[in-house]
């Protein structure tokens, strides 16, 4: 059968596209796994952070270097429109104090099932266990090959995702098909991933967080300095938390990472403060540091040991050199980056179909009329906090509205 539209990939963008197609179209959704929306069901640790309630005027700053180019996509269908849409599906939402928006049930399966049900109501034929292995473009239609069938369509929407969480079907295999078409691809790399460093010292402090930290990234290739602030999490292998995840897109092996656990303080000023606090002070240095910094005690004990000081040492016994080393670690702790978490741990993929390949006001290919792209298959990766799903939904809706 010939279709008006074939959607390749049943992830967040694909399901949202199916839920928003115009009535009366013959639409087929091809999903390579046995269940659509597997990665969506894992989103937000299974709770599904759908979007963020912050003003849409600030959204473009959440997508790295490509953010400004996405304004037409996000403007066409923003966060308020998305929240209204799910409300119309009978899925109540809740907004946390940090702006993250979730289904009230806090169950991502509800999101996937609502979208799948609406797509089927729209007449979309959903076929699972059907990977597309080849796509070719004819004069007025496309031919899609699967292991068992050949399908044709006037329009094709590619929503195959990136390469992160490959066990959900988002394994990057379809990029080979796009490359065969001559589509320009930006090399893929993990994003929203932890950062690993040489000689990481906090392996036994996994789970400890620093709510108001800062980092400075210095790139080895061009000596750029990239700074950020936010919440930092220590894991058994490296640094994580929103502050780290949002900056993983910029780093490469050999770059320098400087962690400022006390954002806004410098080593010299903190050293002078510690000299004043410890003079004649009979309390243990760990106790003094905890009162002065409001950082977790176990973390401060580790800092003391790194500085060559026992945490139970009487504060007044520390030398200026020892206090200076503690101050340096707390305010300018520098490491060489050894890498980031791989695709199996990265929440999203950086890279993909170059934005130069599409008209962002329609999501249509510039070289193949009728071929559209949406979601993570594109060279778009957002910060943590609902921005990636918002883009997936916005771009999918924009694409199907052209058909």
mmCIF file with all atom_site columns, N, CA and C in Angstrom, residues 81-125:
data_model
loop_
_atom_site.group_PDB
_atom_site.id
_atom_site.type_symbol
_atom_site.label_atom_id
_atom_site.label_alt_id
_atom_site.label_comp_id
_atom_site.label_asym_id
_atom_site.label_entity_id
_atom_site.label_seq_id
_atom_site.pdbx_PDB_ins_code
_atom_site.Cartn_x
_atom_site.Cartn_y
_atom_site.Cartn_z
_atom_site.occupancy
_atom_site.B_iso_or_equiv
_atom_site.pdbx_formal_charge
_atom_site.auth_seq_id
_atom_site.auth_comp_id
_atom_site.auth_asym_id
_atom_site.auth_atom_id
_atom_site.pdbx_PDB_model_num
ATOM 1   N N  . UNK A 1 81  ? 1.532  25.569 25.143 1.00 0.00 ? 81  UNK A N  1
ATOM 2   C CA . UNK A 1 81  ? 0.720  24.808 24.182 1.00 0.00 ? 81  UNK A CA 1
ATOM 3   C C  . UNK A 1 81  ? 0.843  23.313 24.435 1.00 0.00 ? 81  UNK A C  1
ATOM 4   N N  . UNK A 1 82  ? 2.052  22.875 24.771 1.00 0.00 ? 82  UNK A N  1
ATOM 5   C CA . UNK A 1 82  ? 2.258  21.458 25.054 1.00 0.00 ? 82  UNK A CA 1
ATOM 6   C C  . UNK A 1 82  ? 1.493  21.028 26.296 1.00 0.00 ? 82  UNK A C  1
ATOM 7   N N  . UNK A 1 83  ? 1.536  21.852 27.333 1.00 0.00 ? 83  UNK A N  1
ATOM 8   C CA . UNK A 1 83  ? 0.810  21.514 28.553 1.00 0.00 ? 83  UNK A CA 1
ATOM 9   C C  . UNK A 1 83  ? -0.696 21.472 28.304 1.00 0.00 ? 83  UNK A C  1
ATOM 10  N N  . UNK A 1 84  ? -1.192 22.412 27.507 1.00 0.00 ? 84  UNK A N  1
ATOM 11  C CA . UNK A 1 84  ? -2.612 22.411 27.154 1.00 0.00 ? 84  UNK A CA 1
ATOM 12  C C  . UNK A 1 84  ? -2.968 21.159 26.348 1.00 0.00 ? 84  UNK A C  1
ATOM 13  N N  . UNK A 1 85  ? -2.042 20.740 25.495 1.00 0.00 ? 85  UNK A N  1
ATOM 14  C CA . UNK A 1 85  ? -2.288 19.558 24.664 1.00 0.00 ? 85  UNK A CA 1
ATOM 15  C C  . UNK A 1 85  ? -2.482 18.319 25.535 1.00 0.00 ? 85  UNK A C  1
ATOM 16  N N  . UNK A 1 86  ? -1.581 18.115 26.477 1.00 0.00 ? 86  UNK A N  1
ATOM 17  C CA . UNK A 1 86  ? -1.711 16.934 27.326 1.00 0.00 ? 86  UNK A CA 1
ATOM 18  C C  . UNK A 1 86  ? -2.922 17.022 28.244 1.00 0.00 ? 86  UNK A C  1
ATOM 19  N N  . UNK A 1 87  ? -3.262 18.226 28.644 1.00 0.00 ? 87  UNK A N  1
ATOM 20  C CA . UNK A 1 87  ? -4.489 18.393 29.422 1.00 0.00 ? 87  UNK A CA 1
ATOM 21  C C  . UNK A 1 87  ? -5.692 17.959 28.592 1.00 0.00 ? 87  UNK A C  1
ATOM 22  N N  . UNK A 1 88  ? -5.642 18.289 27.292 1.00 0.00 ? 88  UNK A N  1
ATOM 23  C CA . UNK A 1 88  ? -6.727 17.878 26.398 1.00 0.00 ? 88  UNK A CA 1
ATOM 24  C C  . UNK A 1 88  ? -6.782 16.379 26.185 1.00 0.00 ? 88  UNK A C  1
ATOM 25  N N  . UNK A 1 89  ? -5.661 15.699 26.388 1.00 0.00 ? 89  UNK A N  1
ATOM 26  C CA . UNK A 1 89  ? -5.639 14.240 26.293 1.00 0.00 ? 89  UNK A CA 1
ATOM 27  C C  . UNK A 1 89  ? -6.117 13.581 27.583 1.00 0.00 ? 89  UNK A C  1
ATOM 28  N N  . UNK A 1 90  ? -6.466 14.408 28.562 1.00 0.00 ? 90  UNK A N  1
ATOM 29  C CA . UNK A 1 90  ? -6.889 13.855 29.843 1.00 0.00 ? 90  UNK A CA 1
ATOM 30  C C  . UNK A 1 90  ? -5.738 13.420 30.714 1.00 0.00 ? 90  UNK A C  1
ATOM 31  N N  . UNK A 1 91  ? -4.574 14.051 30.517 1.00 0.00 ? 91  UNK A N  1
ATOM 32  C CA . UNK A 1 91  ? -3.396 13.722 31.310 1.00 0.00 ? 91  UNK A CA 1
ATOM 33  C C  . UNK A 1 91  ? -3.010 14.943 32.150 1.00 0.00 ? 91  UNK A C  1
ATOM 34  N N  . UNK A 1 92  ? -3.428 15.029 33.408 1.00 0.00 ? 92  UNK A N  1
ATOM 35  C CA . UNK A 1 92  ? -3.084 16.175 34.242 1.00 0.00 ? 92  UNK A CA 1
ATOM 36  C C  . UNK A 1 92  ? -1.579 16.257 34.482 1.00 0.00 ? 92  UNK A C  1
ATOM 37  N N  . UNK A 1 93  ? -1.081 17.474 34.601 1.00 0.00 ? 93  UNK A N  1
ATOM 38  C CA . UNK A 1 93  ? 0.342  17.709 34.799 1.00 0.00 ? 93  UNK A CA 1
ATOM 39  C C  . UNK A 1 93  ? 0.593  18.432 36.115 1.00 0.00 ? 93  UNK A C  1
ATOM 40  N N  . UNK A 1 94  ? 1.819  18.324 36.600 1.00 0.00 ? 94  UNK A N  1
ATOM 41  C CA . UNK A 1 94  ? 2.243  19.070 37.792 1.00 0.00 ? 94  UNK A CA 1
ATOM 42  C C  . UNK A 1 94  ? 3.554  19.774 37.460 1.00 0.00 ? 94  UNK A C  1
ATOM 43  N N  . UNK A 1 95  ? 3.730  20.960 38.035 1.00 0.00 ? 95  UNK A N  1
ATOM 44  C CA . UNK A 1 95  ? 4.939  21.740 37.825 1.00 0.00 ? 95  UNK A CA 1
ATOM 45  C C  . UNK A 1 95  ? 5.671  21.888 39.152 1.00 0.00 ? 95  UNK A C  1
ATOM 46  N N  . UNK A 1 96  ? 6.916  21.454 39.191 1.00 0.00 ? 96  UNK A N  1
ATOM 47  C CA . UNK A 1 96  ? 7.712  21.562 40.407 1.00 0.00 ? 96  UNK A CA 1
ATOM 48  C C  . UNK A 1 96  ? 8.254  22.977 40.577 1.00 0.00 ? 96  UNK A C  1
ATOM 49  N N  . UNK A 1 97  ? 8.790  23.253 41.757 1.00 0.00 ? 97  UNK A N  1
ATOM 50  C CA . UNK A 1 97  ? 9.334  24.582 42.025 1.00 0.00 ? 97  UNK A CA 1
ATOM 51  C C  . UNK A 1 97  ? 10.480 24.941 41.093 1.00 0.00 ? 97  UNK A C  1
ATOM 52  N N  . UNK A 1 98  ? 11.220 23.925 40.625 1.00 0.00 ? 98  UNK A N  1
ATOM 53  C CA . UNK A 1 98  ? 12.336 24.197 39.717 1.00 0.00 ? 98  UNK A CA 1
ATOM 54  C C  . UNK A 1 98  ? 11.889 24.351 38.268 1.00 0.00 ? 98  UNK A C  1
ATOM 55  N N  . UNK A 1 99  ? 10.579 24.328 38.021 1.00 0.00 ? 99  UNK A N  1
ATOM 56  C CA . UNK A 1 99  ? 10.054 24.541 36.674 1.00 0.00 ? 99  UNK A CA 1
ATOM 57  C C  . UNK A 1 99  ? 9.835  23.287 35.868 1.00 0.00 ? 99  UNK A C  1
ATOM 58  N N  . UNK A 1 100 ? 10.293 22.142 36.343 1.00 0.00 ? 100 UNK A N  1
ATOM 59  C CA . UNK A 1 100 ? 10.111 20.905 35.589 1.00 0.00 ? 100 UNK A CA 1
ATOM 60  C C  . UNK A 1 100 ? 8.652  20.469 35.626 1.00 0.00 ? 100 UNK A C  1
ATOM 61  N N  . UNK A 1 101 ? 8.150  20.043 34.482 1.00 0.00 ? 101 UNK A N  1
ATOM 62  C CA . UNK A 1 101 ? 6.750  19.655 34.341 1.00 0.00 ? 101 UNK A CA 1
ATOM 63  C C  . UNK A 1 101 ? 6.662  18.143 34.128 1.00 0.00 ? 101 UNK A C  1
ATOM 64  N N  . UNK A 1 102 ? 5.808  17.492 34.905 1.00 0.00 ? 102 UNK A N  1
ATOM 65  C CA . UNK A 1 102 ? 5.636  16.043 34.872 1.00 0.00 ? 102 UNK A CA 1
ATOM 66  C C  . UNK A 1 102 ? 4.151  15.698 34.760 1.00 0.00 ? 102 UNK A C  1
ATOM 67  N N  . UNK A 1 103 ? 3.846  14.469 34.305 1.00 0.00 ? 103 UNK A N  1
ATOM 68  C CA . UNK A 1 103 ? 2.470  14.007 34.474 1.00 0.00 ? 103 UNK A CA 1
ATOM 69  C C  . UNK A 1 103 ? 2.170  13.872 35.958 1.00 0.00 ? 103 UNK A C  1
ATOM 70  N N  . UNK A 1 104 ? 0.954  14.186 36.360 1.00 0.00 ? 104 UNK A N  1
ATOM 71  C CA . UNK A 1 104 ? 0.604  14.141 37.784 1.00 0.00 ? 104 UNK A CA 1
ATOM 72  C C  . UNK A 1 104 ? 0.799  12.741 38.352 1.00 0.00 ? 104 UNK A C  1
ATOM 73  N N  . UNK A 1 105 ? 0.664  11.732 37.520 1.00 0.00 ? 105 UNK A N  1
ATOM 74  C CA . UNK A 1 105 ? 0.864  10.359 37.973 1.00 0.00 ? 105 UNK A CA 1
ATOM 75  C C  . UNK A 1 105 ? 2.330  10.035 38.218 1.00 0.00 ? 105 UNK A C  1
ATOM 76  N N  . UNK A 1 106 ? 3.233  10.899 37.714 1.00 0.00 ? 106 UNK A N  1
ATOM 77  C CA . UNK A 1 106 ? 4.681  10.679 37.772 1.00 0.00 ? 106 UNK A CA 1
ATOM 78  C C  . UNK A 1 106 ? 5.052  9.339  37.143 1.00 0.00 ? 106 UNK A C  1
ATOM 79  N N  . UNK A 1 107 ? 4.335  8.981  36.097 1.00 0.00 ? 107 UNK A N  1
ATOM 80  C CA . UNK A 1 107 ? 4.559  7.707  35.421 1.00 0.00 ? 107 UNK A CA 1
ATOM 81  C C  . UNK A 1 107 ? 4.658  7.960  33.916 1.00 0.00 ? 107 UNK A C  1
ATOM 82  N N  . UNK A 1 108 ? 5.843  7.792  33.380 1.00 0.00 ? 108 UNK A N  1
ATOM 83  C CA . UNK A 1 108 ? 6.064  8.080  31.963 1.00 0.00 ? 108 UNK A CA 1
ATOM 84  C C  . UNK A 1 108 ? 5.263  7.164  31.049 1.00 0.00 ? 108 UNK A C  1
ATOM 85  N N  . UNK A 1 109 ? 4.864  6.002  31.554 1.00 0.00 ? 109 UNK A N  1
ATOM 86  C CA . UNK A 1 109 ? 4.063  5.098  30.730 1.00 0.00 ? 109 UNK A CA 1
ATOM 87  C C  . UNK A 1 109 ? 2.732  5.728  30.347 1.00 0.00 ? 109 UNK A C  1
ATOM 88  N N  . UNK A 1 110 ? 2.200  6.577  31.210 1.00 0.00 ? 110 UNK A N  1
ATOM 89  C CA . UNK A 1 110 ? 0.942  7.248  30.899 1.00 0.00 ? 110 UNK A CA 1
ATOM 90  C C  . UNK A 1 110 ? 1.088  8.153  29.689 1.00 0.00 ? 110 UNK A C  1
ATOM 91  N N  . UNK A 1 111 ? 2.250  8.817  29.571 1.00 0.00 ? 111 UNK A N  1
ATOM 92  C CA . UNK A 1 111 ? 2.493  9.698  28.429 1.00 0.00 ? 111 UNK A CA 1
ATOM 93  C C  . UNK A 1 111 ? 2.569  8.880  27.145 1.00 0.00 ? 111 UNK A C  1
ATOM 94  N N  . UNK A 1 112 ? 3.371  7.826  27.169 1.00 0.00 ? 112 UNK A N  1
ATOM 95  C CA . UNK A 1 112 ? 3.532  6.994  25.976 1.00 0.00 ? 112 UNK A CA 1
ATOM 96  C C  . UNK A 1 112 ? 2.205  6.377  25.539 1.00 0.00 ? 112 UNK A C  1
ATOM 97  N N  . UNK A 1 113 ? 1.440  5.865  26.484 1.00 0.00 ? 113 UNK A N  1
ATOM 98  C CA . UNK A 1 113 ? 0.180  5.206  26.142 1.00 0.00 ? 113 UNK A CA 1
ATOM 99  C C  . UNK A 1 113 ? -0.850 6.189  25.622 1.00 0.00 ? 113 UNK A C  1
ATOM 100 N N  . UNK A 1 114 ? -0.905 7.408  26.189 1.00 0.00 ? 114 UNK A N  1
ATOM 101 C CA . UNK A 1 114 ? -1.851 8.419  25.696 1.00 0.00 ? 114 UNK A CA 1
ATOM 102 C C  . UNK A 1 114 ? -1.524 8.782  24.249 1.00 0.00 ? 114 UNK A C  1
ATOM 103 N N  . UNK A 1 115 ? -0.259 8.988  23.951 1.00 0.00 ? 115 UNK A N  1
ATOM 104 C CA . UNK A 1 115 ? 0.121  9.360  22.585 1.00 0.00 ? 115 UNK A CA 1
ATOM 105 C C  . UNK A 1 115 ? -0.132 8.213  21.614 1.00 0.00 ? 115 UNK A C  1
ATOM 106 N N  . UNK A 1 116 ? 0.178  7.009  22.017 1.00 0.00 ? 116 UNK A N  1
ATOM 107 C CA . UNK A 1 116 ? -0.050 5.855  21.159 1.00 0.00 ? 116 UNK A CA 1
ATOM 108 C C  . UNK A 1 116 ? -1.539 5.667  20.875 1.00 0.00 ? 116 UNK A C  1
ATOM 109 N N  . UNK A 1 117 ? -2.351 5.852  21.905 1.00 0.00 ? 117 UNK A N  1
ATOM 110 C CA . UNK A 1 117 ? -3.803 5.709  21.726 1.00 0.00 ? 117 UNK A CA 1
ATOM 111 C C  . UNK A 1 117 ? -4.349 6.780  20.791 1.00 0.00 ? 117 UNK A C  1
ATOM 112 N N  . UNK A 1 118 ? -3.879 8.027  20.946 1.00 0.00 ? 118 UNK A N  1
ATOM 113 C CA . UNK A 1 118 ? -4.364 9.099  20.066 1.00 0.00 ? 118 UNK A CA 1
ATOM 114 C C  . UNK A 1 118 ? -3.925 8.845  18.630 1.00 0.00 ? 118 UNK A C  1
ATOM 115 N N  . UNK A 1 119 ? -2.718 8.356  18.450 1.00 0.00 ? 119 UNK A N  1
ATOM 116 C CA . UNK A 1 119 ? -2.265 8.048  17.104 1.00 0.00 ? 119 UNK A CA 1
ATOM 117 C C  . UNK A 1 119 ? -3.142 7.005  16.440 1.00 0.00 ? 119 UNK A C  1
ATOM 118 N N  . UNK A 1 120 ? -3.492 5.981  17.184 1.00 0.00 ? 120 UNK A N  1
ATOM 119 C CA . UNK A 1 120 ? -4.362 4.933  16.620 1.00 0.00 ? 120 UNK A CA 1
ATOM 120 C C  . UNK A 1 120 ? -5.762 5.467  16.353 1.00 0.00 ? 120 UNK A C  1
ATOM 121 N N  . UNK A 1 121 ? -6.243 6.386  17.209 1.00 0.00 ? 121 UNK A N  1
ATOM 122 C CA . UNK A 1 121 ? -7.526 7.031  16.947 1.00 0.00 ? 121 UNK A CA 1
ATOM 123 C C  . UNK A 1 121 ? -7.479 7.822  15.647 1.00 0.00 ? 121 UNK A C  1
ATOM 124 N N  . UNK A 1 122 ? -6.297 8.355  15.336 1.00 0.00 ? 122 UNK A N  1
ATOM 125 C CA . UNK A 1 122 ? -6.127 9.115  14.102 1.00 0.00 ? 122 UNK A CA 1
ATOM 126 C C  . UNK A 1 122 ? -6.009 8.205  12.881 1.00 0.00 ? 122 UNK A C  1
ATOM 127 N N  . UNK A 1 123 ? -6.052 6.908  13.110 1.00 0.00 ? 123 UNK A N  1
ATOM 128 C CA . UNK A 1 123 ? -5.970 5.976  11.997 1.00 0.00 ? 123 UNK A CA 1
ATOM 129 C C  . UNK A 1 123 ? -4.567 5.560  11.619 1.00 0.00 ? 123 UNK A C  1
ATOM 130 N N  . UNK A 1 124 ? -3.590 5.894  12.460 1.00 0.00 ? 124 UNK A N  1
ATOM 131 C CA . UNK A 1 124 ? -2.203 5.536  12.164 1.00 0.00 ? 124 UNK A CA 1
ATOM 132 C C  . UNK A 1 124 ? -2.007 4.035  12.365 1.00 0.00 ? 124 UNK A C  1
ATOM 133 N N  . UNK A 1 125 ? -1.441 3.404  11.368 1.00 0.00 ? 125 UNK A N  1
ATOM 134 C CA . UNK A 1 125 ? -1.121 1.976  11.421 1.00 0.00 ? 125 UNK A CA 1
ATOM 135 C C  . UNK A 1 125 ? 0.260  1.831  12.064 1.00 0.00 ? 125 UNK A C  1
#
